[in-house]
Amino acid sequence: MDLLPTPATQAGRDGLHTLLAKPRAAVIGLDFDGTLAPIVADPEQARAHPDAVPALAGLAPEVASVAVVTGRPAEVAVRYGGFANVPGLEHLTVLGHYGAERWDAATGEVTAPPPHPGVAAVRAELPGLLERAGAGHGTWTEDKGRAVAVHTRRADDPQAAFEALRGPLTELAARHGLIVEPGRLVLELRPPGMDKGVALLDHVRRTAAGSVLYAGDDLGDLPAFAAVEELRSEGVPGLLVCSGSTEVTELAERADLVVDGPEGVVALLRALAARLG
């Protein structure tokens, strides 16, 4: 049986205590890549940890809401996660594109506003910019529909390629009213006002949650961490969980609890389900 770990901070311990005492008022928020799914060289090959869906199905009926908050399109996260038509996950929500898209398991439908016009403009200009910038072998572009991401993980020197492209991509994004969100060897160009913090706050407030747990692994999860800290200041206890990574230390430094990647996240979810079931 998985043991329920003890958070390192008092705020985290308070958040866990409240979640366990009043689970029906708790929201569980989870990033996808690096948290529920291991990081892989080709994001199109990413899939949820094989024990993630059973763990979520065991926990979801015990809490107010489970929400997957991701930069991916909602439909892609649902497919790669294997979240559709799973007993126990009837009320799962996937907030895709940083909350711009919403998928509800109850209906199986995605709702979303029209895409930002700057994304199409960036998509058209990006090949020429990458060529002029001398983006080397292995650098490639992922079209996310409402955003465009440039990955350097497969480049000859991934970190050097990342740094070389950061400035030109930031300028390109700014010309078209977008921003650049850096991640683990990826630079994503997307509309402003879309981040995991905004998405998580909106979902928690819609749910009228009495506590919140959020787990993430990357720089894009920092706004969600900030959202939990804001909720704490409003009297809503919260637990910040870092899905441990040697590539990103900022989350570990702010987290109440650090676990060993998706395997550790799954173990935490199972332990919570066992305690509450």
GROMACS .gro file of C-alpha atoms in nm:
model
  277
    1MET     CA    1   0.000   0.000   0.000
    2ASP     CA    2   0.126   0.349  -0.087
    3LEU     CA    3   0.203   0.563   0.217
    4LEU     CA    4   0.066   0.917   0.231
    5PRO     CA    5   0.370   1.148   0.253
    6THR     CA    6   0.391   1.441   0.493
    7PRO     CA    7   0.432   1.787   0.332
    8ALA     CA    8   0.745   1.979   0.430
    9THR     CA    9   0.560   2.304   0.508
   10GLN     CA   10   0.290   2.398   0.757
   11ALA     CA   11   0.075   2.543   0.479
   12GLY     CA   12   0.100   2.216   0.291
   13ARG     CA   13   0.015   2.014   0.601
   14ASP     CA   14  -0.287   2.237   0.660
   15GLY     CA   15  -0.396   2.186   0.300
   16LEU     CA   16  -0.365   1.808   0.323
   17HIS     CA   17  -0.543   1.800   0.661
   18THR     CA   18  -0.839   1.996   0.521
   19LEU     CA   19  -0.854   1.781   0.207
   20LEU     CA   20  -0.867   1.464   0.419
   21ALA     CA   21  -1.118   1.611   0.666
   22LYS     CA   22  -1.357   1.746   0.401
   23PRO     CA   23  -1.282   1.562   0.074
   24ARG     CA   24  -1.620   1.639  -0.083
   25ALA     CA   25  -1.517   2.006  -0.093
   26ALA     CA   26  -1.170   1.942  -0.241
   27VAL     CA   27  -1.045   2.010  -0.593
   28ILE     CA   28  -0.756   1.804  -0.729
   29GLY     CA   29  -0.574   1.987  -1.010
   30LEU     CA   30  -0.312   1.807  -1.218
   31ASP     CA   31  -0.081   1.897  -1.503
   32PHE     CA   32  -0.052   1.632  -1.777
   33ASP     CA   33   0.299   1.612  -1.931
   34GLY     CA   34   0.560   1.539  -1.667
   35THR     CA   35   0.295   1.492  -1.399
   36LEU     CA   36   0.047   1.230  -1.517
   37ALA     CA   37   0.254   1.135  -1.823
   38PRO     CA   38   0.632   1.083  -1.840
   39ILE     CA   39   0.824   1.335  -2.051
   40VAL     CA   40   0.930   1.184  -2.385
   41ALA     CA   41   1.139   1.317  -2.675
   42ASP     CA   42   0.835   1.324  -2.908
   43PRO     CA   43   0.531   1.483  -2.737
   44GLU     CA   44   0.302   1.301  -2.978
   45GLN     CA   45   0.413   0.977  -2.816
   46ALA     CA   46   0.330   1.094  -2.462
   47ARG     CA   47   0.080   0.879  -2.277
   48ALA     CA   48  -0.046   0.880  -1.919
   49HIS     CA   49   0.138   0.659  -1.674
   50PRO     CA   50  -0.031   0.317  -1.695
   51ASP     CA   51  -0.152   0.344  -1.336
   52ALA     CA   52  -0.271   0.706  -1.361
   53VAL     CA   53  -0.626   0.644  -1.482
   54PRO     CA   54  -0.699   0.370  -1.225
   55ALA     CA   55  -0.562   0.596  -0.951
   56LEU     CA   56  -0.776   0.888  -1.067
   57ALA     CA   57  -1.083   0.667  -1.098
   58GLY     CA   58  -1.033   0.557  -0.739
   59LEU     CA   59  -0.993   0.912  -0.609
   60ALA     CA   60  -1.238   1.115  -0.819
   61PRO     CA   61  -1.561   0.985  -0.661
   62GLU     CA   62  -1.433   1.088  -0.316
   63VAL     CA   63  -1.368   1.458  -0.396
   64ALA     CA   64  -1.557   1.754  -0.538
   65SER     CA   65  -1.366   1.767  -0.865
   66VAL     CA   66  -1.060   1.640  -1.051
   67ALA     CA   67  -0.931   1.872  -1.323
   68VAL     CA   68  -0.643   1.810  -1.562
   69VAL     CA   69  -0.494   2.152  -1.649
   70THR     CA   70  -0.274   2.140  -1.957
   71GLY     CA   71  -0.130   2.343  -2.241
   72ARG     CA   72  -0.232   2.071  -2.483
   73PRO     CA   73  -0.561   2.081  -2.672
   74ALA     CA   74  -0.825   1.929  -2.447
   75GLU     CA   75  -0.914   1.656  -2.696
   76VAL     CA   76  -0.549   1.551  -2.729
   77ALA     CA   77  -0.503   1.533  -2.353
   78VAL     CA   78  -0.819   1.323  -2.323
   79ARG     CA   79  -0.696   1.085  -2.595
   80TYR     CA   80  -0.338   1.056  -2.468
   81GLY     CA   81  -0.461   1.023  -2.112
   82GLY     CA   82  -0.727   0.763  -2.187
   83PHE     CA   83  -0.976   0.962  -1.980
   84ALA     CA   84  -1.297   0.909  -2.180
   85ASN     CA   85  -1.568   0.664  -2.075
   86VAL     CA   86  -1.389   0.549  -1.760
   87PRO     CA   87  -1.608   0.440  -1.466
   88GLY     CA   88  -1.530   0.669  -1.174
   89LEU     CA   89  -1.424   0.959  -1.396
   90GLU     CA   90  -1.774   1.070  -1.496
   91HIS     CA   91  -1.712   1.419  -1.358
   92LEU     CA   92  -1.351   1.465  -1.471
   93THR     CA   93  -1.275   1.800  -1.636
   94VAL     CA   94  -0.987   1.868  -1.874
   95LEU     CA   95  -0.892   2.236  -1.909
   96GLY     CA   96  -0.695   2.241  -2.232
   97HIS     CA   97  -0.493   2.522  -2.387
   98TYR     CA   98  -0.444   2.668  -2.037
   99GLY     CA   99  -0.818   2.682  -1.982
  100ALA     CA  100  -0.923   2.818  -2.321
  101GLU     CA  101  -1.082   2.479  -2.390
  102ARG     CA  102  -1.293   2.272  -2.151
  103TRP     CA  103  -1.379   1.904  -2.185
  104ASP     CA  104  -1.629   1.749  -1.947
  105ALA     CA  105  -1.646   1.372  -1.914
  106ALA     CA  106  -2.020   1.394  -1.845
  107THR     CA  107  -2.089   1.516  -2.199
  108GLY     CA  108  -1.771   1.422  -2.386
  109GLU     CA  109  -1.780   1.765  -2.550
  110VAL     CA  110  -1.518   2.039  -2.583
  111THR     CA  111  -1.624   2.403  -2.548
  112ALA     CA  112  -1.395   2.689  -2.655
  113PRO     CA  113  -1.395   3.047  -2.788
  114PRO     CA  114  -1.262   3.133  -3.139
  115PRO     CA  115  -0.880   3.108  -3.176
  116HIS     CA  116  -0.658   3.416  -3.151
  117PRO     CA  117  -0.569   3.544  -3.505
  118GLY     CA  118  -0.205   3.592  -3.404
  119VAL     CA  119  -0.154   3.217  -3.388
  120ALA     CA  120  -0.221   3.174  -3.761
  121ALA     CA  121   0.015   3.463  -3.842
  122VAL     CA  122   0.292   3.312  -3.629
  123ARG     CA  123   0.235   2.971  -3.783
  124ALA     CA  124   0.291   3.118  -4.129
  125GLU     CA  125   0.609   3.309  -4.036
  126LEU     CA  126   0.771   3.050  -3.814
  127PRO     CA  127   0.945   2.831  -4.080
  128GLY     CA  128   1.128   3.131  -4.224
  129LEU     CA  129   1.229   3.260  -3.881
  130LEU     CA  130   1.368   2.921  -3.778
  131GLU     CA  131   1.570   2.903  -4.098
  132ARG     CA  132   1.711   3.254  -4.053
  133ALA     CA  133   1.792   3.180  -3.688
  134GLY     CA  134   1.990   2.875  -3.791
  135ALA     CA  135   1.777   2.635  -3.588
  136GLY     CA  136   1.975   2.316  -3.606
  137HIS     CA  137   1.895   1.954  -3.671
  138GLY     CA  138   1.633   1.817  -3.433
  139THR     CA  139   1.452   2.144  -3.361
  140TRP     CA  140   1.088   2.102  -3.457
  141THR     CA  141   0.750   2.273  -3.435
  142GLU     CA  142   0.432   2.142  -3.273
  143ASP     CA  143   0.105   2.294  -3.392
  144LYS     CA  144  -0.136   2.299  -3.097
  145GLY     CA  145  -0.417   2.474  -3.281
  146ARG     CA  146  -0.451   2.762  -3.036
  147ALA     CA  147  -0.074   2.784  -2.983
  148VAL     CA  148   0.251   2.687  -3.154
  149ALA     CA  149   0.544   2.529  -2.971
  150VAL     CA  150   0.908   2.500  -3.078
  151HIS     CA  151   1.090   2.203  -2.922
  152THR     CA  152   1.467   2.173  -2.891
  153ARG     CA  153   1.491   1.848  -2.693
  154ARG     CA  154   1.605   1.653  -3.002
  155ALA     CA  155   1.856   1.918  -3.119
  156ASP     CA  156   2.230   1.845  -3.117
  157ASP     CA  157   2.271   2.092  -2.827
  158PRO     CA  158   1.918   2.127  -2.681
  159GLN     CA  159   1.994   2.404  -2.430
  160ALA     CA  160   2.197   2.612  -2.677
  161ALA     CA  161   1.919   2.587  -2.936
  162PHE     CA  162   1.663   2.686  -2.671
  163GLU     CA  163   1.861   2.998  -2.573
  164ALA     CA  164   1.931   3.097  -2.935
  165LEU     CA  165   1.563   3.087  -3.027
  166ARG     CA  166   1.420   3.253  -2.719
  167GLY     CA  167   1.482   3.613  -2.832
  168PRO     CA  168   1.366   3.579  -3.196
  169LEU     CA  169   1.054   3.388  -3.093
  170THR     CA  170   0.969   3.646  -2.828
  171GLU     CA  171   0.992   3.922  -3.090
  172LEU     CA  172   0.777   3.724  -3.334
  173ALA     CA  173   0.513   3.659  -3.070
  174ALA     CA  174   0.501   4.024  -2.963
  175ARG     CA  175   0.442   4.141  -3.321
  176HIS     CA  176   0.125   3.935  -3.333
  177GLY     CA  177  -0.009   3.997  -2.985
  178LEU     CA  178   0.114   3.669  -2.838
  179ILE     CA  179   0.351   3.578  -2.556
  180VAL     CA  180   0.622   3.313  -2.522
  181GLU     CA  181   0.592   3.057  -2.245
  182PRO     CA  182   0.923   2.875  -2.181
  183GLY     CA  183   0.919   2.518  -2.060
  184ARG     CA  184   1.140   2.211  -2.046
  185LEU     CA  185   1.333   2.263  -2.374
  186VAL     CA  186   1.024   2.407  -2.540
  187LEU     CA  187   0.911   2.761  -2.624
  188GLU     CA  188   0.538   2.802  -2.671
  189LEU     CA  189   0.385   3.101  -2.851
  190ARG     CA  190   0.029   3.159  -2.730
  191PRO     CA  191  -0.227   3.432  -2.655
  192PRO     CA  192  -0.188   3.633  -2.333
  193GLY     CA  193  -0.433   3.582  -2.051
  194MET     CA  194  -0.418   3.205  -2.092
  195ASP     CA  195  -0.231   3.034  -1.812
  196LYS     CA  196  -0.283   2.751  -1.568
  197GLY     CA  197  -0.330   2.991  -1.279
  198VAL     CA  198  -0.626   3.166  -1.443
  199ALA     CA  199  -0.774   2.828  -1.538
  200LEU     CA  200  -0.729   2.678  -1.193
  201LEU     CA  201  -0.866   2.983  -1.007
  202ASP     CA  202  -1.175   2.991  -1.227
  203HIS     CA  203  -1.238   2.620  -1.177
  204VAL     CA  204  -1.185   2.628  -0.800
  205ARG     CA  205  -1.417   2.927  -0.762
  206ARG     CA  206  -1.684   2.771  -0.983
  207THR     CA  207  -1.666   2.461  -0.765
  208ALA     CA  208  -1.675   2.667  -0.442
  209ALA     CA  209  -1.394   2.444  -0.317
  210GLY     CA  210  -1.288   2.431   0.046
  211SER     CA  211  -0.938   2.308  -0.038
  212VAL     CA  212  -0.720   2.247  -0.342
  213LEU     CA  213  -0.427   2.025  -0.436
  214TYR     CA  214  -0.227   2.110  -0.746
  215ALA     CA  215   0.055   1.899  -0.894
  216GLY     CA  216   0.285   2.010  -1.176
  217ASP     CA  217   0.641   1.980  -1.302
  218ASP     CA  218   0.731   2.272  -1.530
  219LEU     CA  219   0.759   2.650  -1.552
  220GLY     CA  220   0.409   2.668  -1.698
  221ASP     CA  221   0.281   2.536  -1.365
  222LEU     CA  222   0.417   2.833  -1.170
  223PRO     CA  223   0.100   3.039  -1.233
  224ALA     CA  224  -0.105   2.752  -1.089
  225PHE     CA  225   0.121   2.747  -0.784
  226ALA     CA  226   0.064   3.123  -0.751
  227ALA     CA  227  -0.311   3.066  -0.780
  228VAL     CA  228  -0.302   2.819  -0.490
  229GLU     CA  229  -0.103   3.070  -0.286
  230GLU     CA  230  -0.365   3.335  -0.367
  231LEU     CA  231  -0.641   3.101  -0.256
  232ARG     CA  232  -0.454   3.036   0.067
  233SER     CA  233  -0.448   3.410   0.133
  234GLU     CA  234  -0.827   3.404   0.094
  235GLY     CA  235  -0.861   3.124   0.350
  236VAL     CA  236  -0.877   2.824   0.115
  237PRO     CA  237  -0.612   2.570   0.227
  238GLY     CA  238  -0.396   2.427  -0.050
  239LEU     CA  239  -0.124   2.171  -0.114
  240LEU     CA  240   0.144   2.234  -0.380
  241VAL     CA  241   0.302   1.920  -0.524
  242CYS     CA  242   0.606   1.910  -0.751
  243SER     CA  243   0.645   1.615  -0.983
  244GLY     CA  244   1.022   1.613  -0.934
  245SER     CA  245   1.257   1.702  -1.216
  246THR     CA  246   1.624   1.788  -1.234
  247GLU     CA  247   1.547   2.014  -1.532
  248VAL     CA  248   1.321   2.254  -1.340
  249THR     CA  249   1.405   2.352  -0.983
  250GLU     CA  250   1.173   2.652  -0.940
  251LEU     CA  251   0.870   2.435  -0.865
  252ALA     CA  252   1.054   2.216  -0.616
  253GLU     CA  253   1.164   2.525  -0.427
  254ARG     CA  254   0.802   2.648  -0.393
  255ALA     CA  255   0.634   2.312  -0.342
  256ASP     CA  256   0.505   2.179  -0.011
  257LEU     CA  257   0.571   1.825  -0.129
  258VAL     CA  258   0.809   1.686  -0.393
  259VAL     CA  259   0.740   1.341  -0.538
  260ASP     CA  260   0.936   1.129  -0.784
  261GLY     CA  261   0.780   1.222  -1.118
  262PRO     CA  262   0.460   1.067  -1.256
  263GLU     CA  263   0.529   0.748  -1.060
  264GLY     CA  264   0.529   0.952  -0.740
  265VAL     CA  265   0.216   1.145  -0.842
  266VAL     CA  266   0.031   0.820  -0.908
  267ALA     CA  267   0.143   0.684  -0.570
  268LEU     CA  268   0.014   1.001  -0.402
  269LEU     CA  269  -0.323   0.973  -0.578
  270ARG     CA  270  -0.354   0.608  -0.476
  271ALA     CA  271  -0.264   0.689  -0.116
  272LEU     CA  272  -0.528   0.965  -0.105
  273ALA     CA  273  -0.790   0.731  -0.253
  274ALA     CA  274  -0.703   0.461   0.000
  275ARG     CA  275  -0.732   0.705   0.290
  276LEU     CA  276  -1.065   0.846   0.170
  277GLY     CA  277  -1.227   0.530   0.039
   0.00000   0.00000   0.00000
